[in-house]
């Protein structure tokens, strides 16, 4: 029996004449945390957006929890099992934190409002926001907004959560509170696929790091392998430049 939760096989995607993904393949087991790194514009966000069909691939195959994502008749049933945390939060500004978390439960899963409220409050408490449940997004910091986004994903009880540069829109002093929540999720066994530039998180939390450039996976391996002994010259160069910018282990 196949023990992979997610299999991505030879995935390709173009936007007009721009070839963004040129044949990407990898897999994930339940409970793993994998981090995708690489220069901006190399296809990282497009890749994870293809996994739950926010972007439709041109070619290749995505198998999630035993089903073909691309050919599955009701994609919303697949999406209920795939949490997604956006870099720009993706909250409804006219809803409180509590109702932002409840809405997927009531509208998509058709859960009773009282039950949905209980689940939402539990997940907001889990990310440290039990005192902000009635605040609107305009009353929250960037870090708090992103934690609402994480709570919203968790409330659906997904089998995997995809993170698209979850700290890139945050001020530096707010990054730590989001990464702390993500580390706790990884420690709890949540399966996570994370696009990020946070090398400290990648080094300490991930089971495997995938380095992408120009639409390809250039190299992948454990944090120890990539940080201490990268095989590809391009990987070495990228990590060296990041270290010069941020300092090893920063963030």
Short mmCIF file of C-alpha atoms in Angstrom, two decimals:
data_model
loop_
_atom_site.label_atom_id
_atom_site.label_comp_id
_atom_site.label_asym_id
_atom_site.label_seq_id
_atom_site.Cartn_x
_atom_site.Cartn_y
_atom_site.Cartn_z
CA UNK A 1 0.00 0.00 0.00
CA UNK A 2 1.29 3.45 -0.90
CA UNK A 3 2.22 5.34 2.26
CA UNK A 4 2.49 8.79 0.68
CA UNK A 5 -0.12 11.42 1.54
CA UNK A 6 0.93 13.64 -1.39
CA UNK A 7 2.62 12.77 -4.68
CA UNK A 8 3.50 15.41 -7.26
CA UNK A 9 4.66 13.95 -10.57
CA UNK A 10 6.26 15.89 -13.44
CA UNK A 11 4.12 18.96 -12.83
CA UNK A 12 4.21 21.65 -15.51
CA UNK A 13 2.61 25.08 -15.72
CA UNK A 14 2.98 28.01 -18.11
CA UNK A 15 1.42 31.45 -18.20
CA UNK A 16 1.47 32.43 -21.85
CA UNK A 17 5.07 32.11 -23.04
CA UNK A 18 6.45 31.97 -19.50
CA UNK A 19 7.21 28.42 -18.38
CA UNK A 20 6.91 28.55 -14.59
CA UNK A 21 6.98 24.85 -13.66
CA UNK A 22 9.03 22.63 -15.95
CA UNK A 23 8.53 19.16 -14.52
CA UNK A 24 8.45 19.14 -10.71
CA UNK A 25 8.22 15.88 -8.77
CA UNK A 26 8.27 15.14 -5.03
CA UNK A 27 6.24 13.32 -2.40
CA UNK A 28 5.27 13.66 1.26
CA UNK A 29 4.33 11.27 4.01
CA UNK A 30 1.84 12.03 6.75
CA UNK A 31 3.39 14.09 9.55
CA UNK A 32 6.25 15.48 7.49
CA UNK A 33 7.19 19.14 7.25
CA UNK A 34 8.81 20.11 3.96
CA UNK A 35 10.10 23.57 3.15
CA UNK A 36 10.45 24.95 -0.38
CA UNK A 37 13.11 27.62 -0.83
CA UNK A 38 14.54 29.42 -3.84
CA UNK A 39 14.75 32.80 -5.58
CA UNK A 40 11.62 34.85 -6.16
CA UNK A 41 9.77 34.04 -9.36
CA UNK A 42 10.99 30.47 -9.57
CA UNK A 43 7.57 28.79 -9.32
CA UNK A 44 7.31 28.03 -5.59
CA UNK A 45 3.95 29.70 -5.01
CA UNK A 46 2.59 28.39 -8.31
CA UNK A 47 3.56 24.88 -7.24
CA UNK A 48 1.63 24.88 -3.98
CA UNK A 49 -1.30 26.68 -5.63
CA UNK A 50 -1.54 23.78 -8.08
CA UNK A 51 -1.83 21.27 -5.26
CA UNK A 52 -5.34 22.40 -4.34
CA UNK A 53 -6.14 23.63 -7.85
CA UNK A 54 -6.11 27.35 -7.16
CA UNK A 55 -3.95 27.19 -10.28
CA UNK A 56 -4.66 24.49 -12.88
CA UNK A 57 -1.54 22.62 -14.04
CA UNK A 58 -0.90 22.11 -17.76
CA UNK A 59 0.58 18.65 -17.35
CA UNK A 60 1.62 16.15 -14.72
CA UNK A 61 -0.16 14.46 -11.85
CA UNK A 62 -1.06 15.28 -8.25
CA UNK A 63 -2.19 12.43 -6.01
CA UNK A 64 -3.49 13.44 -2.58
CA UNK A 65 -4.79 10.99 -0.02
CA UNK A 66 -5.22 8.41 -2.77
CA UNK A 67 -7.15 10.63 -5.19
CA UNK A 68 -6.08 12.43 -8.35
CA UNK A 69 -6.53 16.12 -7.56
CA UNK A 70 -6.54 17.15 -11.21
CA UNK A 71 -9.26 14.74 -12.37
CA UNK A 72 -11.35 14.57 -9.18
CA UNK A 73 -14.94 15.58 -9.98
CA UNK A 74 -15.60 17.69 -6.87
CA UNK A 75 -12.45 19.67 -6.08
CA UNK A 76 -14.11 21.24 -3.03
CA UNK A 77 -14.13 17.84 -1.32
CA UNK A 78 -10.37 17.66 -1.82
CA UNK A 79 -9.89 21.25 -0.68
CA UNK A 80 -11.63 20.50 2.62
CA UNK A 81 -8.67 18.28 3.44
CA UNK A 82 -6.02 20.79 2.28
CA UNK A 83 -5.53 23.89 4.43
CA UNK A 84 -4.01 26.96 2.77
CA UNK A 85 -2.39 29.92 4.52
CA UNK A 86 -1.87 32.93 2.26
CA UNK A 87 0.94 35.47 2.47
CA UNK A 88 -1.58 38.33 2.42
CA UNK A 89 -3.78 36.68 5.08
CA UNK A 90 -6.92 36.39 2.89
CA UNK A 91 -9.30 37.40 5.69
CA UNK A 92 -12.76 38.88 5.24
CA UNK A 93 -12.45 42.44 6.55
CA UNK A 94 -16.15 42.68 7.46
CA UNK A 95 -15.99 39.61 9.72
CA UNK A 96 -14.51 39.23 13.19
CA UNK A 97 -11.65 36.83 13.83
CA UNK A 98 -14.15 34.31 15.16
CA UNK A 99 -16.44 34.53 12.14
CA UNK A 100 -13.47 34.37 9.75
CA UNK A 101 -12.64 31.00 11.27
CA UNK A 102 -16.26 29.84 11.42
CA UNK A 103 -17.19 30.62 7.83
CA UNK A 104 -15.57 27.58 6.22
CA UNK A 105 -17.21 25.31 8.78
CA UNK A 106 -20.69 26.70 8.26
CA UNK A 107 -20.61 27.40 4.51
CA UNK A 108 -18.47 24.53 3.24
CA UNK A 109 -18.86 21.75 5.82
CA UNK A 110 -22.44 22.82 6.71
CA UNK A 111 -21.70 22.50 10.42
CA UNK A 112 -24.19 23.86 12.95
CA UNK A 113 -23.27 27.41 14.02
CA UNK A 114 -22.88 26.58 17.70
CA UNK A 115 -20.60 23.65 16.94
CA UNK A 116 -18.66 25.79 14.45
CA UNK A 117 -18.29 28.52 17.06
CA UNK A 118 -16.88 26.03 19.59
CA UNK A 119 -14.36 24.68 17.06
CA UNK A 120 -13.35 28.19 15.97
CA UNK A 121 -12.81 29.34 19.56
CA UNK A 122 -10.67 26.28 20.27
CA UNK A 123 -8.46 26.93 17.24
CA UNK A 124 -8.11 30.66 17.98
CA UNK A 125 -7.10 29.75 21.52
CA UNK A 126 -4.59 27.28 20.08
CA UNK A 127 -2.85 30.08 18.15
CA UNK A 128 -2.93 32.45 21.12
CA UNK A 129 -5.87 34.65 20.14
CA UNK A 130 -8.60 33.79 22.65
CA UNK A 131 -8.82 37.44 23.70
CA UNK A 132 -9.14 38.74 20.12
CA UNK A 133 -12.03 36.61 18.86
CA UNK A 134 -14.34 39.62 18.41
CA UNK A 135 -11.74 41.85 16.77
CA UNK A 136 -12.00 42.73 13.08
CA UNK A 137 -8.90 42.39 10.85
CA UNK A 138 -8.39 46.17 10.97
CA UNK A 139 -7.94 45.86 14.74
CA UNK A 140 -5.31 43.13 14.49
CA UNK A 141 -1.57 43.23 13.85
CA UNK A 142 -0.14 41.43 10.83
CA UNK A 143 1.02 38.58 13.01
CA UNK A 144 -2.41 38.25 14.58
CA UNK A 145 -4.06 38.28 11.15
CA UNK A 146 -1.82 35.46 10.00
CA UNK A 147 -2.57 33.47 13.13
CA UNK A 148 -6.30 33.89 12.37
CA UNK A 149 -5.51 32.51 8.92
CA UNK A 150 -3.78 29.51 10.49
CA UNK A 151 -6.69 28.97 12.88
CA UNK A 152 -9.09 29.08 9.93
CA UNK A 153 -7.08 26.37 8.17
CA UNK A 154 -6.89 24.24 11.32
CA UNK A 155 -10.62 24.49 11.99
CA UNK A 156 -11.33 22.45 8.86
CA UNK A 157 -9.25 19.58 10.31
CA UNK A 158 -7.10 19.27 7.18
CA UNK A 159 -4.70 16.43 6.44
CA UNK A 160 -2.09 18.91 5.18
CA UNK A 161 -1.58 22.66 5.40
CA UNK A 162 0.10 24.61 2.60
CA UNK A 163 1.84 27.85 3.60
CA UNK A 164 2.64 30.40 0.89
CA UNK A 165 5.37 32.65 2.38
CA UNK A 166 3.32 33.15 5.56
CA UNK A 167 5.69 35.74 7.07
CA UNK A 168 6.62 37.76 3.99
CA UNK A 169 4.00 40.48 4.65
CA UNK A 170 4.95 40.88 8.31
CA UNK A 171 7.13 43.38 10.10
CA UNK A 172 10.29 41.68 11.45
CA UNK A 173 9.17 41.82 15.09
CA UNK A 174 5.95 39.94 14.25
CA UNK A 175 7.52 37.06 12.34
CA UNK A 176 8.49 35.10 15.43
CA UNK A 177 4.95 34.73 16.76
CA UNK A 178 3.79 33.12 13.51
CA UNK A 179 6.81 30.82 13.23
CA UNK A 180 6.28 29.75 16.84
CA UNK A 181 2.73 28.61 16.01
CA UNK A 182 3.99 26.78 12.92
CA UNK A 183 6.70 25.02 14.92
CA UNK A 184 4.10 23.87 17.44
CA UNK A 185 2.00 22.49 14.58
CA UNK A 186 4.97 20.59 13.17
CA UNK A 187 5.73 19.20 16.64
CA UNK A 188 2.11 18.05 16.94
CA UNK A 189 2.42 15.98 13.75
CA UNK A 190 0.60 18.24 11.29
CA UNK A 191 1.70 17.62 7.70
CA UNK A 192 3.00 20.94 6.35
CA UNK A 193 4.39 22.17 3.03
CA UNK A 194 5.91 25.63 3.50
CA UNK A 195 7.21 28.13 0.98
CA UNK A 196 9.45 30.49 2.95
CA UNK A 197 12.67 32.49 3.11
CA UNK A 198 12.96 31.86 6.85
CA UNK A 199 16.10 29.77 6.94
CA UNK A 200 16.09 29.37 10.73
CA UNK A 201 12.66 27.72 10.48
CA UNK A 202 13.78 25.59 7.56
CA UNK A 203 16.87 24.42 9.43
CA UNK A 204 15.23 23.59 12.76
CA UNK A 205 11.70 22.45 11.87
CA UNK A 206 11.69 20.85 8.42
CA UNK A 207 12.23 17.18 7.68
CA UNK A 208 13.32 18.01 4.14
CA UNK A 209 14.17 21.14 2.17
CA UNK A 210 13.44 21.52 -1.54
CA UNK A 211 15.52 24.11 -3.40
CA UNK A 212 13.83 25.34 -6.59
CA UNK A 213 15.07 27.58 -9.37
CA UNK A 214 13.76 28.38 -12.86
CA UNK A 215 10.85 25.97 -12.56
CA UNK A 216 12.89 22.94 -11.50
CA UNK A 217 13.85 21.24 -8.26
CA UNK A 218 17.61 21.74 -8.21
CA UNK A 219 18.28 19.84 -5.00
CA UNK A 220 16.43 18.38 -2.04
CA UNK A 221 17.56 16.82 1.20
CA UNK A 222 17.56 17.07 4.96
CA UNK A 223 18.42 20.44 6.55
CA UNK A 224 21.79 18.99 7.55
CA UNK A 225 22.52 17.92 3.97
CA UNK A 226 21.52 21.21 2.35
CA UNK A 227 23.00 23.58 4.90
CA UNK A 228 26.18 21.68 5.68
CA UNK A 229 26.96 19.87 2.45
CA UNK A 230 24.91 21.04 -0.55
CA UNK A 231 25.77 19.03 -3.65
CA UNK A 232 24.76 21.64 -6.21
CA UNK A 233 26.79 24.79 -6.76
CA UNK A 234 23.63 26.84 -7.26
CA UNK A 235 22.30 25.69 -3.88
CA UNK A 236 25.57 26.70 -2.22
CA UNK A 237 25.48 30.12 -3.87
CA UNK A 238 21.85 30.77 -2.88
CA UNK A 239 22.41 29.79 0.76
CA UNK A 240 25.64 31.81 0.93
CA UNK A 241 23.84 34.93 -0.31
CA UNK A 242 21.03 34.44 2.19
CA UNK A 243 23.57 34.06 4.96
CA UNK A 244 25.23 37.31 3.90
CA UNK A 245 21.89 39.11 3.95
CA UNK A 246 20.46 37.75 7.18
CA UNK A 247 23.19 35.95 9.04
CA UNK A 248 23.10 32.24 9.75
CA UNK A 249 20.19 31.21 11.90
CA UNK A 250 18.53 34.62 11.91
CA UNK A 251 14.74 34.42 12.15
#
